[in-house]
Amino acid sequence: RKGNVIITGASSGLGLATAKALAETGQWNVIMACRNFLKAERAAKSAGITKENYNVMHLDLASFDSVRQFVENFRRLGMPLDVLVCNAAVYLPTAKEPSFTAEGFELSVGTNHLGHFLLARLLLDDLKLSDYSSKRLIIVGSITGNTNTLAGNVPPKANLGDLRGLAGGLNGINSSPMIDGGEFDGAKAYKDSKVCNMLTMQEFHRRYHEETGVTFASLYPGCIAETGLFREHIPLFRLLFPPFQKYITKGYVSEEEAGKRLAQVVSDPTLAKSGVYWSWNKYSSSFENQLSEEASDTEKARKLWEMSEKLVGLA
Ligand code: NDP
């Protein structure tokens, strides 16, 4: 049978390119889990994804009700879940003030981390039931959360501190909107959320890999300088960022190539190892990359997991 894969945020950028790469093989039914139904349908059509290879389902990660509703709707379809890709993200580098999710969490961490944490925890039960040969749960990471790299050292750097802001509810009222308890900084909040994504993947691996056989993985697909992620940035940045990445850092990768990379993590039998953060070298070969000290801190991963369980209402 065809594999069933859910991709969050498949209405643009990396998620759309991955949906296209997988759909084109004819081996996958892609469930595009998107907040804007019409945009997703149009995106699938203009990318040339054929009708029999995809479905669009509504999911707004900035609302726990929507996440739970999505899981119910998916279960009602009666199809097995073989791979889940947590890809959607918001990046608000120029915001002066924080925005919040439906439940009142700072929007970047609330969407990129907490929404995905709830979704992944709920859908793990469905992955367990699948009889597919290689079941996988993938959370898209980023170099920018990794302070052991050049890109990860561009200020403001990711830093979760002692998680006091998260413990306080990240709501900007009786706690800071930032995980470390500091002043709001949109670029840092995004990087922090990516550290959370990478810590979560590893904690899933430690807790569930042996018991379930599910492969847990993260990746940095390269700098996809032209995606919508930078839509909130100032125009000059958007003009100069792609050539800067192409010619100076040489970290640039096209949406199409990045989509092929993530599609490999979904389906390539040679990338089935669990607990790995994948990257690609300049010849486009995948390798197991090292995470920064903070992104591989097991104690922090455990604390983050337990706090997140409380915040999303699972504990
Ligand atoms: P895009 O902005 O193009 O795509 C992000 C997607 O997330 C969009 O489809 C967007 O939906 C969706 N999304 C945002 N908020 C929500 C929400 N509340 N509920 C559901 N979906 C939501 O960016 P990219 O393709 O670049 O980003 C994809 C992933 O790749 C992210 O995890 C990002 O961190 C990661 N990444 C990107 C890099 C890059 O250089 N671009 C580098 C490394 C990692 P909508 O279309 O409705 O806006």
PDB file of C-alpha atoms and ligand atoms in Angstrom, residues 9-15 33-36 39 59-62 87-90 111 140-142 190 194 220-225 227-231, ligand 1:
ATOM      1  CA  GLY A   9       2.629  23.814   7.104  1.00  0.00           C
ATOM      2  CA  ALA A  10       2.643  22.239   3.639  1.00  0.00           C
ATOM      3  CA  SER A  11       1.063  25.331   2.047  1.00  0.00           C
ATOM      4  CA  SER A  12       4.431  26.920   1.235  1.00  0.00           C
ATOM      5  CA  GLY A  13       8.210  26.645   1.312  1.00  0.00           C
ATOM      6  CA  LEU A  14       9.833  23.467   2.579  1.00  0.00           C
ATOM      7  CA  GLY A  15       6.570  21.719   3.476  1.00  0.00           C
ATOM      8  CA  ALA A  33      -2.070  19.933   7.527  1.00  0.00           C
ATOM      9  CA  CYS A  34      -2.553  23.662   7.030  1.00  0.00           C
ATOM     10  CA  ARG A  35      -4.136  26.670   8.716  1.00  0.00           C
ATOM     11  CA  ASN A  36      -5.359  28.167   5.432  1.00  0.00           C
ATOM     12  CA  LYS A  39      -4.096  28.611   0.168  1.00  0.00           C
ATOM     13  CA  LEU A  59      -4.793  22.536  11.379  1.00  0.00           C
ATOM     14  CA  ASP A  60      -3.955  25.699  13.282  1.00  0.00           C
ATOM     15  CA  LEU A  61      -1.022  24.941  15.551  1.00  0.00           C
ATOM     16  CA  ALA A  62      -1.609  28.173  17.458  1.00  0.00           C
ATOM     17  CA  ASN A  87       7.441  21.400   9.666  1.00  0.00           C
ATOM     18  CA  ALA A  88       5.286  24.528  10.131  1.00  0.00           C
ATOM     19  CA  ALA A  89       6.816  27.559  11.807  1.00  0.00           C
ATOM     20  CA  VAL A  90       6.436  31.271  12.329  1.00  0.00           C
ATOM     21  CA  THR A 111       3.179  27.430  17.409  1.00  0.00           C
ATOM     22  CA  VAL A 140      12.337  20.186  11.411  1.00  0.00           C
ATOM     23  CA  GLY A 141      15.213  21.823  13.286  1.00  0.00           C
ATOM     24  CA  SER A 142      17.555  24.604  12.305  1.00  0.00           C
ATOM     25  CA  TYR A 190      12.179  31.602  16.940  1.00  0.00           C
ATOM     26  CA  LYS A 194      13.963  25.465  17.238  1.00  0.00           C
ATOM     27  CA  TYR A 220      18.679  21.140   9.017  1.00  0.00           C
ATOM     28  CA  PRO A 221      17.890  21.136   5.291  1.00  0.00           C
ATOM     29  CA  GLY A 222      20.157  24.123   4.456  1.00  0.00           C
ATOM     30  CA  CYS A 223      19.325  27.811   4.199  1.00  0.00           C
ATOM     31  CA  ILE A 224      16.222  28.094   2.019  1.00  0.00           C
ATOM     32  CA  ALA A 225      16.550  31.842   1.669  1.00  0.00           C
ATOM     33  CA  THR A 227      10.689  30.818   1.561  1.00  0.00           C
ATOM     34  CA  GLY A 228       7.863  32.686   3.242  1.00  0.00           C
ATOM     35  CA  LEU A 229       9.663  32.348   6.578  1.00  0.00           C
ATOM     36  CA  PHE A 230      11.305  35.693   5.960  1.00  0.00           C
ATOM     37  CA  ARG A 231       8.060  37.418   4.953  1.00  0.00           C
TER      38      ARG A 231
HETATM   39  P1  NDP B   1       7.345  29.098   5.244  1.00  0.00           P
HETATM   40  O1  NDP B   1       6.980  30.338   5.957  1.00  0.00           O
HETATM   41  O2  NDP B   1       7.391  29.100   3.758  1.00  0.00           O
HETATM   42  O3  NDP B   1       6.420  27.902   5.701  1.00  0.00           O
HETATM   43  C1  NDP B   1       5.936  27.813   6.997  1.00  0.00           C
HETATM   44  C2  NDP B   1       4.606  27.101   6.975  1.00  0.00           C
HETATM   45  O4  NDP B   1       4.104  27.039   8.330  1.00  0.00           O
HETATM   46  C3  NDP B   1       3.547  27.813   6.141  1.00  0.00           C
HETATM   47  O5  NDP B   1       2.875  26.816   5.396  1.00  0.00           O
HETATM   48  C4  NDP B   1       2.623  28.412   7.189  1.00  0.00           C
HETATM   49  O6  NDP B   1       1.287  28.513   6.775  1.00  0.00           O
HETATM   50  C5  NDP B   1       2.746  27.363   8.276  1.00  0.00           C
HETATM   51  N1  NDP B   1       2.237  27.843   9.565  1.00  0.00           N
HETATM   52  C6  NDP B   1       2.593  28.956  10.238  1.00  0.00           C
HETATM   53  N2  NDP B   1       1.844  29.080  11.352  1.00  0.00           N
HETATM   54  C7  NDP B   1       0.992  28.032  11.383  1.00  0.00           C
HETATM   55  C8  NDP B   1      -0.040  27.613  12.263  1.00  0.00           C
HETATM   56  N3  NDP B   1      -0.371  28.332  13.337  1.00  0.00           N
HETATM   57  N4  NDP B   1      -0.709  26.481  11.990  1.00  0.00           N
HETATM   58  C9  NDP B   1      -0.410  25.757  10.895  1.00  0.00           C
HETATM   59  N5  NDP B   1       0.553  26.108  10.011  1.00  0.00           N
HETATM   60  C10 NDP B   1       1.234  27.231  10.262  1.00  0.00           C
HETATM   61  O7  NDP B   1       8.780  28.726   5.838  1.00  0.00           O
HETATM   62  P2  NDP B   1       9.812  27.526   5.554  1.00  0.00           P
HETATM   63  O8  NDP B   1       9.303  26.607   4.523  1.00  0.00           O
HETATM   64  O9  NDP B   1      11.131  28.137   5.384  1.00  0.00           O
HETATM   65  O10 NDP B   1       9.815  26.798   6.973  1.00  0.00           O
HETATM   66  C11 NDP B   1       9.498  25.438   7.149  1.00  0.00           C
HETATM   67  C12 NDP B   1      10.365  24.848   8.248  1.00  0.00           C
HETATM   68  O11 NDP B   1      11.740  24.897   7.868  1.00  0.00           O
HETATM   69  C13 NDP B   1      10.279  25.581   9.582  1.00  0.00           C
HETATM   70  O12 NDP B   1      10.244  24.623  10.621  1.00  0.00           O
HETATM   71  C14 NDP B   1      11.571  26.358   9.644  1.00  0.00           C
HETATM   72  O13 NDP B   1      11.978  26.578  10.969  1.00  0.00           O
HETATM   73  C15 NDP B   1      12.493  25.408   8.939  1.00  0.00           C
HETATM   74  N6  NDP B   1      13.720  25.960   8.419  1.00  0.00           N
HETATM   75  C16 NDP B   1      13.719  26.913   7.437  1.00  0.00           C
HETATM   76  C17 NDP B   1      14.917  27.402   6.951  1.00  0.00           C
HETATM   77  C18 NDP B   1      14.982  28.435   5.895  1.00  0.00           C
HETATM   78  O14 NDP B   1      16.084  28.850   5.570  1.00  0.00           O
HETATM   79  N7  NDP B   1      13.870  28.875   5.338  1.00  0.00           N
HETATM   80  C19 NDP B   1      16.184  26.896   7.460  1.00  0.00           C
HETATM   81  C20 NDP B   1      16.062  25.890   8.474  1.00  0.00           C
HETATM   82  C21 NDP B   1      14.875  25.447   8.910  1.00  0.00           C
HETATM   83  P3  NDP B   1       0.766  29.695   5.810  1.00  0.00           P
HETATM   84  O15 NDP B   1       1.131  29.242   4.417  1.00  0.00           O
HETATM   85  O16 NDP B   1      -0.701  29.689   6.057  1.00  0.00           O
HETATM   86  O17 NDP B   1       1.449  30.951   6.208  1.00  0.00           O
END
